[in-house]
mmCIF file of C-alpha atoms and ligand atoms in Angstrom:
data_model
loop_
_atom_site.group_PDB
_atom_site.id
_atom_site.type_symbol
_atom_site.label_atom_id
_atom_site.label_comp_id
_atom_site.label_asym_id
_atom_site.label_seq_id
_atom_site.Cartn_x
_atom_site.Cartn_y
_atom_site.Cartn_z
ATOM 1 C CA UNK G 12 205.868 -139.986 -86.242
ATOM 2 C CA UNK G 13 203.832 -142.877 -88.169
ATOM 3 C CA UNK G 14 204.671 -146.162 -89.816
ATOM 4 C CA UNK G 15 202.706 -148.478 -91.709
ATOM 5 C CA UNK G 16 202.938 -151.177 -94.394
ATOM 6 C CA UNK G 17 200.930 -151.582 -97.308
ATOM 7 C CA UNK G 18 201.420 -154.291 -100.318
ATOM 8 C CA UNK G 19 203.543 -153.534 -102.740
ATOM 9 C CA UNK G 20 203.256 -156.744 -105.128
ATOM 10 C CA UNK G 21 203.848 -160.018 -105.874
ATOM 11 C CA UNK G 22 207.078 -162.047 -106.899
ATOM 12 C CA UNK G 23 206.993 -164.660 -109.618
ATOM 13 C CA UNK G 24 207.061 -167.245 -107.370
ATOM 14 C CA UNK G 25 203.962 -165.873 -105.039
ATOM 15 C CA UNK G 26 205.352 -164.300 -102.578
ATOM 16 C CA UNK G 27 204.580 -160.842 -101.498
ATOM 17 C CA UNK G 28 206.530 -157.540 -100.918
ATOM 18 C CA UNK G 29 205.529 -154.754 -98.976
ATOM 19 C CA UNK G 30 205.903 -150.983 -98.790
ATOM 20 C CA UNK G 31 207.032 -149.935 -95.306
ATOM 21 C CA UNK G 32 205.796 -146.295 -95.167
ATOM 22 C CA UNK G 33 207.662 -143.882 -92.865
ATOM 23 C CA UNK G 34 206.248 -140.524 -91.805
ATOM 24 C CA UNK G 35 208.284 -138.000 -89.387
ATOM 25 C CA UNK G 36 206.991 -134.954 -87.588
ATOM 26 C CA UNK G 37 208.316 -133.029 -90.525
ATOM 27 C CA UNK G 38 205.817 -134.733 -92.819
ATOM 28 C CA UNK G 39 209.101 -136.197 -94.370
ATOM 29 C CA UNK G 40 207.959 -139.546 -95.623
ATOM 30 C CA UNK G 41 210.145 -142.362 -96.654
ATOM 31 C CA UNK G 42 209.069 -145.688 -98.083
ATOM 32 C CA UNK G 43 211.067 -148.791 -98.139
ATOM 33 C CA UNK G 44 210.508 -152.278 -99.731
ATOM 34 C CA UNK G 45 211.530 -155.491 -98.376
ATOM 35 C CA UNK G 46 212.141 -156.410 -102.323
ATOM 36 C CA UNK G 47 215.329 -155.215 -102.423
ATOM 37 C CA UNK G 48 215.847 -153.649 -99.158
ATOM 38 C CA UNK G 49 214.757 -150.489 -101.636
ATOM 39 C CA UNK G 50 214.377 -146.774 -100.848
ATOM 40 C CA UNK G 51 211.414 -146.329 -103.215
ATOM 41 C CA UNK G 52 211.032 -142.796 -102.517
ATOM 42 C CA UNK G 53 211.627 -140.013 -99.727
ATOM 43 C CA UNK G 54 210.041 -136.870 -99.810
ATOM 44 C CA UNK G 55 210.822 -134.206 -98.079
ATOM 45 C CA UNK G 56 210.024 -130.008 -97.721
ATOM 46 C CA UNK G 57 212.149 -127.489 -100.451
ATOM 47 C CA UNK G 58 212.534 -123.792 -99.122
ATOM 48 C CA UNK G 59 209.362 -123.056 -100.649
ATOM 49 C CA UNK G 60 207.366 -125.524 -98.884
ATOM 50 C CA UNK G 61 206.860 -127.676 -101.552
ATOM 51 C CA UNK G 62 207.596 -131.349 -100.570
ATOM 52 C CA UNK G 63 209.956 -133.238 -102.969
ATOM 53 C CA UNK G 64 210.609 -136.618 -104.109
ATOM 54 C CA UNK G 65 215.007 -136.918 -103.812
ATOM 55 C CA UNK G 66 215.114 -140.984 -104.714
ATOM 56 C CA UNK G 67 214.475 -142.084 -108.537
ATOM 57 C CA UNK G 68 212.656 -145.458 -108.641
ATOM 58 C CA UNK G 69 209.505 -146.828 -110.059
ATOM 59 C CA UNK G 70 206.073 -147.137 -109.509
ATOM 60 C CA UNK G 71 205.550 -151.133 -109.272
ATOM 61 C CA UNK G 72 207.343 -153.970 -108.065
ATOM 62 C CA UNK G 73 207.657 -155.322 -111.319
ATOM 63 C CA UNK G 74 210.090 -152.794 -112.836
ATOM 64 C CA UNK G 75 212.159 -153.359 -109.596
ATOM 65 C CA UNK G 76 212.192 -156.794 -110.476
ATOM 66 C CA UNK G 77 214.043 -156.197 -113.964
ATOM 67 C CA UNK G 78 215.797 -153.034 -113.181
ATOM 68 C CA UNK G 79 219.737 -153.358 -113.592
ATOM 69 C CA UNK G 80 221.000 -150.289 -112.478
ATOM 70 C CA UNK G 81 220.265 -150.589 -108.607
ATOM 71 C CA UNK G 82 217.619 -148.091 -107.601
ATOM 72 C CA UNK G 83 218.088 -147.109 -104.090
ATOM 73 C CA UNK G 84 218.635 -151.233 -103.376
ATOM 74 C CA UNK G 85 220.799 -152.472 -100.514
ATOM 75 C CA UNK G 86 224.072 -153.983 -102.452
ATOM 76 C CA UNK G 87 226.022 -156.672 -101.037
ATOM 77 C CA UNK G 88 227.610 -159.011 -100.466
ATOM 78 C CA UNK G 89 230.130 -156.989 -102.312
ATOM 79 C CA UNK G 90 229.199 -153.592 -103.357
ATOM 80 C CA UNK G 91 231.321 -152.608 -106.273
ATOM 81 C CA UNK G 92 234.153 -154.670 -107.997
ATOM 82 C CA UNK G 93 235.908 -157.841 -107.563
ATOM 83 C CA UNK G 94 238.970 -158.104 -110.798
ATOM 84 C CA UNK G 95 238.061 -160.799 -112.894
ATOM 85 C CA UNK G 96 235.307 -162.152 -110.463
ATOM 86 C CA UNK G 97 238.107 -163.953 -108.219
ATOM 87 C CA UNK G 98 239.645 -163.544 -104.923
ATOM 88 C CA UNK G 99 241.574 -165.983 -102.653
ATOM 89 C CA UNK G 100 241.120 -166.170 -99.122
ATOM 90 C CA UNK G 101 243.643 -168.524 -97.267
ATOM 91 C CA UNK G 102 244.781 -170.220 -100.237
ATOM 92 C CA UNK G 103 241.674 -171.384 -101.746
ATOM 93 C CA UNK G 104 239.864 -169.813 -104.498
ATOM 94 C CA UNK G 105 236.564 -168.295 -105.101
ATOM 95 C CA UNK G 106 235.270 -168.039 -108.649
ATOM 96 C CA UNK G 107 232.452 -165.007 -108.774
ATOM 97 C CA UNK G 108 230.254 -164.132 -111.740
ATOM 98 C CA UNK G 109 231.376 -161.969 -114.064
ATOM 99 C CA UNK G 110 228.194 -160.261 -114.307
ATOM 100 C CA UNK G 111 230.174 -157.346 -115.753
ATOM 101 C CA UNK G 112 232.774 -159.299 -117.665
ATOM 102 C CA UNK G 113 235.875 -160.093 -117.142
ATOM 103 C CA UNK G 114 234.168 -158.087 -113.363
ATOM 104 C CA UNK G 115 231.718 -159.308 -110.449
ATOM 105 C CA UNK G 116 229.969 -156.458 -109.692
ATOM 106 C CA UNK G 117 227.252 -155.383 -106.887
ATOM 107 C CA UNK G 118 227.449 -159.025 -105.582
ATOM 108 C CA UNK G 119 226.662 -161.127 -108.923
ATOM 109 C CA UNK G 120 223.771 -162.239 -110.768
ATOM 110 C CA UNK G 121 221.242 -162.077 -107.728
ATOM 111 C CA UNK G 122 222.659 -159.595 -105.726
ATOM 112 C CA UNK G 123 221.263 -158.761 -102.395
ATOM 113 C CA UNK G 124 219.740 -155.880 -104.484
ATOM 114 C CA UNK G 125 217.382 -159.327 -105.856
ATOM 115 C CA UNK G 126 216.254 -161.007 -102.462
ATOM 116 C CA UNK G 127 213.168 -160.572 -100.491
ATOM 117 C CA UNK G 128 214.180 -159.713 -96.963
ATOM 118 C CA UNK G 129 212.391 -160.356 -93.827
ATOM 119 C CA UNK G 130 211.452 -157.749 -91.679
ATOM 120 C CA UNK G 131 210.481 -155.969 -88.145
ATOM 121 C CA UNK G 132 209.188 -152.922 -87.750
ATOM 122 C CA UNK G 133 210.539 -150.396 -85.102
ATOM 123 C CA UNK G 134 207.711 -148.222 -83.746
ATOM 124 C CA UNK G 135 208.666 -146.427 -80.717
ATOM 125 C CA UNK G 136 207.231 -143.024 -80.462
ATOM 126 C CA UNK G 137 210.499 -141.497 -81.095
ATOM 127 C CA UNK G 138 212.123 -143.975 -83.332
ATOM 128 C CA UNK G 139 210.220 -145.268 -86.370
ATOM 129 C CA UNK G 140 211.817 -147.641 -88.496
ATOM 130 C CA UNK G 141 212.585 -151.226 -90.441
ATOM 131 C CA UNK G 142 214.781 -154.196 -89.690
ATOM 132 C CA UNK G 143 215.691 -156.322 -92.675
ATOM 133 C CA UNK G 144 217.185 -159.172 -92.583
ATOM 134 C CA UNK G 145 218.626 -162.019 -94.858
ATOM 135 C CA UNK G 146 220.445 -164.920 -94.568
ATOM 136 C CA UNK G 147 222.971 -165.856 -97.447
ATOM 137 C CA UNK G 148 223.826 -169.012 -97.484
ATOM 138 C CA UNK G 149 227.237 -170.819 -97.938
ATOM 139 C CA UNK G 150 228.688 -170.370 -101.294
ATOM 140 C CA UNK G 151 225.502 -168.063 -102.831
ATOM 141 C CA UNK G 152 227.267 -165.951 -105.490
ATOM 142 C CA UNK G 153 230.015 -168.093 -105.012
ATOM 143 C CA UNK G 154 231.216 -166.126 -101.693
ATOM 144 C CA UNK G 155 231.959 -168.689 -98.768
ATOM 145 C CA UNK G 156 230.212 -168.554 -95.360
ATOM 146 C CA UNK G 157 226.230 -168.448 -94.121
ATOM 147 C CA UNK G 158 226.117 -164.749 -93.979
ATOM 148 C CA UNK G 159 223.619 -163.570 -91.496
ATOM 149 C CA UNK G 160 222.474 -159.773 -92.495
ATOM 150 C CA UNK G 161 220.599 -156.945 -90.926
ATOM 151 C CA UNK G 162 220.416 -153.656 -92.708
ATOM 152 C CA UNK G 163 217.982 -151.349 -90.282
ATOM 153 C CA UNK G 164 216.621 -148.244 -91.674
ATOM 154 C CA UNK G 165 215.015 -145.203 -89.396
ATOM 155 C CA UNK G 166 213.722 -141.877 -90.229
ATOM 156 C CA UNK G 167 214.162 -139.405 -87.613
ATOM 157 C CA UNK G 168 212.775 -136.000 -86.765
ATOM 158 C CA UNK G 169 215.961 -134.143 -88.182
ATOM 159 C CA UNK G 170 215.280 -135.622 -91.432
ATOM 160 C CA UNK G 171 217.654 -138.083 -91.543
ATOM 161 C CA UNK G 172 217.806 -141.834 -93.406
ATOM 162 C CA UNK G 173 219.892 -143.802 -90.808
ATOM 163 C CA UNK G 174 221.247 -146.620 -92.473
ATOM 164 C CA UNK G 175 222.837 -149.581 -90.057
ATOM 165 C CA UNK G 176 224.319 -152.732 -91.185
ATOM 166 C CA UNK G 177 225.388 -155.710 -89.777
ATOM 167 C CA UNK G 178 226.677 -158.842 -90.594
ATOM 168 C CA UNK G 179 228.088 -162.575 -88.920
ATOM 169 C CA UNK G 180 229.394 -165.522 -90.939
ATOM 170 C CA UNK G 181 230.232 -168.631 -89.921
ATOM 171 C CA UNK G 182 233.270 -168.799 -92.740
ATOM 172 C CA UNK G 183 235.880 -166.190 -93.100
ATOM 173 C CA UNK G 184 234.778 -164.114 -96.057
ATOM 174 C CA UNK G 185 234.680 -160.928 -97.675
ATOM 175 C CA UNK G 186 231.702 -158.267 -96.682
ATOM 176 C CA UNK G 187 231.086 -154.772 -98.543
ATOM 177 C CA UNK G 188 227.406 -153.552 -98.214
ATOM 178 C CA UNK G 189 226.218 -150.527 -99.610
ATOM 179 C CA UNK G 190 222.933 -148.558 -100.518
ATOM 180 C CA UNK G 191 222.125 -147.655 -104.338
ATOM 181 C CA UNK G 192 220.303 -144.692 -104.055
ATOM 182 C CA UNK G 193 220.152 -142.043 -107.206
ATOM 183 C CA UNK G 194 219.532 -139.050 -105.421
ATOM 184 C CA UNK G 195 217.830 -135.467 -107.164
ATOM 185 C CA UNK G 196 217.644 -132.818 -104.661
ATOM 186 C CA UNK G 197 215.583 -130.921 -107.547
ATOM 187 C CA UNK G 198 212.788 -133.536 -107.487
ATOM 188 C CA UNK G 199 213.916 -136.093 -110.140
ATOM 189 C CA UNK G 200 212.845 -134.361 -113.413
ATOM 190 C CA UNK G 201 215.767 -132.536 -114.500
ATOM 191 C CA UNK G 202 219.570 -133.691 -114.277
ATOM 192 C CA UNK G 203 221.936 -132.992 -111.386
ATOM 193 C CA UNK G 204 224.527 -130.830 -113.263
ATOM 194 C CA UNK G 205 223.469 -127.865 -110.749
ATOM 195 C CA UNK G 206 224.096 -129.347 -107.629
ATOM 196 C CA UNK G 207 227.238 -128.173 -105.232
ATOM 197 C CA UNK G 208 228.804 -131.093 -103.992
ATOM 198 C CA UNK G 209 231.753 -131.209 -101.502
ATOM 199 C CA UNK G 210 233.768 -134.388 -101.049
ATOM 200 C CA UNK G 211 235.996 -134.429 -97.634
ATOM 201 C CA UNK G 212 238.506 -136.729 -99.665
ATOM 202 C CA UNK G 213 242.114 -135.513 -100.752
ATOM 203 C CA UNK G 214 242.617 -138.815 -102.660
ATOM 204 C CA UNK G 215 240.895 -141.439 -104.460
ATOM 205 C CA UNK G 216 242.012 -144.946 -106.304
ATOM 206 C CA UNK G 217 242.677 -144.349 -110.412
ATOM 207 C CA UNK G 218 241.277 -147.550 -111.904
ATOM 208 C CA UNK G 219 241.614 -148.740 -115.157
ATOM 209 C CA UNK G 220 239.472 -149.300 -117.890
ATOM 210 C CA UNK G 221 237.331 -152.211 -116.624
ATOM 211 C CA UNK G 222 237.047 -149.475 -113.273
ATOM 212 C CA UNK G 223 239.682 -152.197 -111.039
ATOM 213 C CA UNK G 224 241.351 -149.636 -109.184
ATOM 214 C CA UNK G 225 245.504 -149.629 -110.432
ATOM 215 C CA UNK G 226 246.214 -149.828 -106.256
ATOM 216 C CA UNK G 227 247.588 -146.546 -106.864
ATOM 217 C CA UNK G 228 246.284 -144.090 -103.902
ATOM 218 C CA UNK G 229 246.778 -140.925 -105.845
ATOM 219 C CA UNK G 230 245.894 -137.144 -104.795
ATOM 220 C CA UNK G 231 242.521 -135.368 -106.378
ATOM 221 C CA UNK G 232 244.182 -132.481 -106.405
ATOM 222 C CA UNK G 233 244.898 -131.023 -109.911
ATOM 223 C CA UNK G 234 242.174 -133.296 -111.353
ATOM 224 C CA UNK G 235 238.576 -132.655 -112.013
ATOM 225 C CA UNK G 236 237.821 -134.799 -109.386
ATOM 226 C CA UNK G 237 238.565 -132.316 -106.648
ATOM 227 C CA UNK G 238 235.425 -131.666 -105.112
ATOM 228 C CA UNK G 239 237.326 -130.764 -101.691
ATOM 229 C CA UNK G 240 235.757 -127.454 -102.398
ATOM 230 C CA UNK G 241 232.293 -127.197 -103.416
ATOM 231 C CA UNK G 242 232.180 -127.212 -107.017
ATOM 232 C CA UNK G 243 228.864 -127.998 -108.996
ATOM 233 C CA UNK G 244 228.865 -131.440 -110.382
ATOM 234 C CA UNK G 245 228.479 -130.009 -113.799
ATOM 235 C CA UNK G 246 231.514 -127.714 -113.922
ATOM 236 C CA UNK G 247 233.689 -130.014 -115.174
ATOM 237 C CA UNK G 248 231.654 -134.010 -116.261
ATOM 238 C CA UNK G 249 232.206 -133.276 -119.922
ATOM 239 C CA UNK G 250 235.889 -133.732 -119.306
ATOM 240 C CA UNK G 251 235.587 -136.731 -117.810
ATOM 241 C CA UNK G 252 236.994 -139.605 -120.236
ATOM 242 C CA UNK G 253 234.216 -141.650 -119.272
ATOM 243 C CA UNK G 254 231.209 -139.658 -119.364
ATOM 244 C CA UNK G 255 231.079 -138.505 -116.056
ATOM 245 C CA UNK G 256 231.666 -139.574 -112.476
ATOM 246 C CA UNK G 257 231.618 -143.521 -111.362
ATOM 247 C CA UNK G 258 235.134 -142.934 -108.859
ATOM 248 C CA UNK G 259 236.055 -144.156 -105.557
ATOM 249 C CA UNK G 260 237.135 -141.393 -102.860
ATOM 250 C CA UNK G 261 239.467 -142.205 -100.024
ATOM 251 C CA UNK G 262 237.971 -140.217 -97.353
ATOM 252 C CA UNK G 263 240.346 -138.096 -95.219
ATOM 253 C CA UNK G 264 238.780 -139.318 -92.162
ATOM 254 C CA UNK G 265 240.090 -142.430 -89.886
ATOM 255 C CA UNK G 266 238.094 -145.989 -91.517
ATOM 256 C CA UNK G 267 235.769 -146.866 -88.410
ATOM 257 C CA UNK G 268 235.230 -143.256 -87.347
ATOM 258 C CA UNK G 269 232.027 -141.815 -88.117
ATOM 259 C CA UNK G 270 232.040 -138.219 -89.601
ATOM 260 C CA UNK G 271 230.704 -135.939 -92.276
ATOM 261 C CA UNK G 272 232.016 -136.698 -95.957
ATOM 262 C CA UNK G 273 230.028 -135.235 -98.063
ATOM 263 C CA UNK G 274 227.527 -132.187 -98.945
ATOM 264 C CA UNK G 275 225.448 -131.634 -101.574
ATOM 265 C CA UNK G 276 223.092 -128.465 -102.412
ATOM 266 C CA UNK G 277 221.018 -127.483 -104.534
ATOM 267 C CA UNK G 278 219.956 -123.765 -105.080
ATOM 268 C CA UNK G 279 216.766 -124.343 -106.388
ATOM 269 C CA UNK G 280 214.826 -126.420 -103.696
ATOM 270 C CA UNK G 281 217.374 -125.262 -100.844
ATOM 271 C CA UNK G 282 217.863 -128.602 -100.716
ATOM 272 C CA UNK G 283 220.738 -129.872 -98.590
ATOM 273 C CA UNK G 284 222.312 -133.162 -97.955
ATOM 274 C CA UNK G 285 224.858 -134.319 -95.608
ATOM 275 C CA UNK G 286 226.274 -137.959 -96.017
ATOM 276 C CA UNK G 287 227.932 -139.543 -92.619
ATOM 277 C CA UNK G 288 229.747 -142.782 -92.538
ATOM 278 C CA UNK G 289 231.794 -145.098 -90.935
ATOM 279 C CA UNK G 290 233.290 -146.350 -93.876
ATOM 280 C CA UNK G 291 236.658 -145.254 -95.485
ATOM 281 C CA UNK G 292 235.297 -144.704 -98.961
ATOM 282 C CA UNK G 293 232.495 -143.493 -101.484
ATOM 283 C CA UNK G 294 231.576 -144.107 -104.731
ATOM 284 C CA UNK G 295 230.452 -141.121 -106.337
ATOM 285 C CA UNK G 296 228.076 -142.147 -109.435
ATOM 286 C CA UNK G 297 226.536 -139.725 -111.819
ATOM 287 C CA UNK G 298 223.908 -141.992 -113.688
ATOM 288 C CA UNK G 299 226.413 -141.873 -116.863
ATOM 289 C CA UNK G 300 224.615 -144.754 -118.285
ATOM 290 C CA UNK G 301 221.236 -143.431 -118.092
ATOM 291 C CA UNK G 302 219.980 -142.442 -121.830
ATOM 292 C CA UNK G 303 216.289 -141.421 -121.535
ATOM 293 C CA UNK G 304 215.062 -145.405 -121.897
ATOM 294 C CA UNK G 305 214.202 -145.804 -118.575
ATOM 295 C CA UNK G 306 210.408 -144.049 -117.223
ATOM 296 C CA UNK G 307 210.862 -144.173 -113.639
ATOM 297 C CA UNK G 308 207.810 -142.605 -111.124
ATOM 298 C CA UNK G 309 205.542 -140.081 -112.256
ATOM 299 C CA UNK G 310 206.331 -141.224 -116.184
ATOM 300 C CA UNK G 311 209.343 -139.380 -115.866
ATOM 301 C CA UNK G 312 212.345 -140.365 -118.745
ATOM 302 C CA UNK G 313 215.302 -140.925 -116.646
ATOM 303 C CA UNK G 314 218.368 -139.393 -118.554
ATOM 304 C CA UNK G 315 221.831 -139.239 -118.105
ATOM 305 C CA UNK G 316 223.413 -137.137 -114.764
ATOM 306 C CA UNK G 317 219.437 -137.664 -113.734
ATOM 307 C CA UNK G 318 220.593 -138.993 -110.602
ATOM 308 C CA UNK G 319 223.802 -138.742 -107.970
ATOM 309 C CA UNK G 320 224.836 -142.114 -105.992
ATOM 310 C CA UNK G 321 227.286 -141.579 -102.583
ATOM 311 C CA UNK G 322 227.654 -145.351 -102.214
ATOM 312 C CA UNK G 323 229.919 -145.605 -98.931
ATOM 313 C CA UNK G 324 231.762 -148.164 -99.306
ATOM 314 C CA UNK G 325 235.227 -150.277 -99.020
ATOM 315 C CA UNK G 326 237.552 -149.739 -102.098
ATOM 316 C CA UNK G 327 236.757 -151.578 -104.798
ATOM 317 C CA UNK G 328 238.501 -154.857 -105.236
ATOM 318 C CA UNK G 329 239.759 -154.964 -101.526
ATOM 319 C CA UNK G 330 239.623 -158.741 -102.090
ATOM 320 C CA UNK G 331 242.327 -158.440 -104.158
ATOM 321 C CA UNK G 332 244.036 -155.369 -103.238
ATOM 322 C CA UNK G 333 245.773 -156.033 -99.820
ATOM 323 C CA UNK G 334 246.824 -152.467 -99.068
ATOM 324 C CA UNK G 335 243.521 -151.725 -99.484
ATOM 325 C CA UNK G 336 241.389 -151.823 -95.635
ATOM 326 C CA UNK G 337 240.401 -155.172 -95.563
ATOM 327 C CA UNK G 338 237.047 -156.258 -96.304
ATOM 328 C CA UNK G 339 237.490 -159.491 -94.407
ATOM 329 C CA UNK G 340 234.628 -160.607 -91.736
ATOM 330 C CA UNK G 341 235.846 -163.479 -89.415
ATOM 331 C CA UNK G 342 233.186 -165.794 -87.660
ATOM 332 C CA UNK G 343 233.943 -164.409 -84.388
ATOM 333 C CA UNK G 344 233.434 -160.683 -85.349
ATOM 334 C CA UNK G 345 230.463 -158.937 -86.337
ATOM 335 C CA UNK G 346 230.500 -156.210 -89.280
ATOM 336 C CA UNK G 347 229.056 -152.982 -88.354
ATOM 337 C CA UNK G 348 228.521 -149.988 -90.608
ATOM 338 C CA UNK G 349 226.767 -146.780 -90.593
ATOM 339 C CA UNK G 350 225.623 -144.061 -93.093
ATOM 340 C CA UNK G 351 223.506 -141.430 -92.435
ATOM 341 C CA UNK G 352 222.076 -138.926 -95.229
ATOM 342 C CA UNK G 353 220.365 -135.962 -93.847
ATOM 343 C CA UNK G 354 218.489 -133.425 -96.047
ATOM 344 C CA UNK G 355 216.801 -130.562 -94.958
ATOM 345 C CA UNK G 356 215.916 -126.850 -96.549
ATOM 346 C CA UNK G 357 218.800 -123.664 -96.568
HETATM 347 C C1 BGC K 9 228.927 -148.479 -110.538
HETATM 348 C C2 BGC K 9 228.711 -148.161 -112.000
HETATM 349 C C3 BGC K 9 227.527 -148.937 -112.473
HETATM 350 C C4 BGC K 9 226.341 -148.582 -111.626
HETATM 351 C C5 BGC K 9 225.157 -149.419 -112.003
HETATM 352 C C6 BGC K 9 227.730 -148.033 -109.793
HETATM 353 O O1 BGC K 9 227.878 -148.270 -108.445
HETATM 354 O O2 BGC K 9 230.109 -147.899 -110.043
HETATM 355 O O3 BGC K 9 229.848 -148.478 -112.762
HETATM 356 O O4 BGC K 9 227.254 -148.683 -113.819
HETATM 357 O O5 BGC K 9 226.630 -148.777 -110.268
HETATM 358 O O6 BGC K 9 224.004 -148.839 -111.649
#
């Protein structure tokens, strides 16, 4: 295995990101920015040998910098939606932005998506990877408590992106980190209609039409979100009402426990994923908004269904939804998740 860090560019204010490059036994490479806490791209060998870009991004730091629709960027502090940008904790009051009025989404206007992060590299013969970390300070994006994070990212020899995070406050608060990744297992040029995806979820939270979820835990069964057998994404996104998939899955597993919840194939490359988590949801997003406006690496027009996101998760709106499992960090716990994508060639 090999690491090693290059530039990547320069921030308006002068400072610098870098590209950590990651390179496994498998000649899987994945690179990483500390802009961002991005997955800029992973490659990794099809069936026929051929190696394959799965992430969508860009080339330079500078469309990072603009991009609103989250390329592979970490996502916190709340991943998803707060209802009308407000929550209460202990009586008092926390006004959010409504970045996607009357919503907060992906943690507000600058968005740990928006940060540089500090970093360490792990290089340990067997264990190659990068530690970023951030500190958020009391009240940014209007959430309360210094919020020390640490999202580490390793590659290992089985192909797979391990994804840790951690977090400590000093202020009880509300904590929901995710990763943003559009995956492709067909290389990034052509839309994701084909792939076979599995979700291990027998229910998921109906929302409304600002996407709050109702509170409603209803089943999938019936509905043409049932991906508890494998069904291609395509089979049925034209019937969606809006445009395709942006849904939150309940995942049948115990929250905390750390299983498989999702597959995804795709017959062309061979291409298989497996998604593990420790958290008791995942947003599955199918790029609906994506129109053909956006040239992402290799001058490629990104285009609606161009991309699948898994974003594990807590519901969205757990804030204010207090059936919901509770998205509540205290200062004298420390929030741990894990999410582990694995791809490799069937
Ligand atoms: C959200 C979508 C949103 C997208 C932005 C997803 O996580 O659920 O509604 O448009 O992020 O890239």
């Amino acid at each position: 295995m090999k690491i090693h860090v290059k530039a990547f560019g320069k921030l308006s204010d002068g400072r610098q990101a870098d590209i950590i490059v990651i390179e496994n036994d498998n000649k899987s490479i994945c690179k990483l920015t500390n802009y961002g806490g991005i997955v800029t791209s992973w490659t990794v060998p099809d069936k026929h040998g051929n190696m394959v870009d799965i992430v969508l991004g860009w080339d330079n730091i500078e469309k990072y910098i603009e991009d609103s629709s989250y390329l592979g960027a970490i996502i916190g502090r709340y991943g998803n939606r707060i209802a009308n940008a407000l929550f209460s904790l202990d009586g008092k009051e926390y006004k959010l932005a409504a970045n996607q009025a009357p919503n907060h989404l992906h943690g507000g206007n600058i968005g740990f998506n928006k940060v540089l992060w500090d970093y360490s590299l792990i290089d340990q013969p067997n264990e190659k990877g990068v530690i970023f970390r951030y500190l958020s300070r009391d009240m940014e994006e209007g959430y309360p408590g210094n919020l020390n994070v640490e999202v580490t990212y390793r590659l290992t020899n089985h192909n797979e992106l391990i994804i840790d995070y951690k977090a400590a406050t000093d202020k009880k608060t509300h904590v929901n980190l995710t990763n943003h990744a559009y995956f492709n297992l067909n290389g990034c040029a052509d839309d994701v209609l084909k792939h076979v995806l599995k979700i291990y979820a027998d229910h998921y939270t109906p929302s409304d039409k600002t996407l709050i979820p109702t509170g409603e835990i209803a089943p999938v069964k019936g509905t043409n979100l049932d991906f508890s057998e494998k069904k291609a994404i395509g089979e049925r996104i034209k019937k969606m009402d809006i445009g395709g998939y942006d849904h939150n899955f309940v995942l049948n597993k115990q929250p905390g426990a750390f299983e498989l919840i999702a597959e995804v194939y795709e017959p062309r490359t061979g291409l298989k994923m497996d998604v593990f988590t420790t958290e008791p949801g995942v947003q599955l997003y199918t790029a609906i908004h994506f129109d053909g406006s956006m040239t992402g690496k290799g001058s490629v027009k990104y285009k609606q269904y161009y991309g699948y996101c898994l974003e594990t998760q807590h519901f969205p709106d757990s804030p204010n939804k207090p059936h919901f499992p509770s998205t509540i960090v205290n200062p004298w716990e420390t929030y741990s998740q894990k999410t582990v994508y694995k791809v490799y060639a069937q």
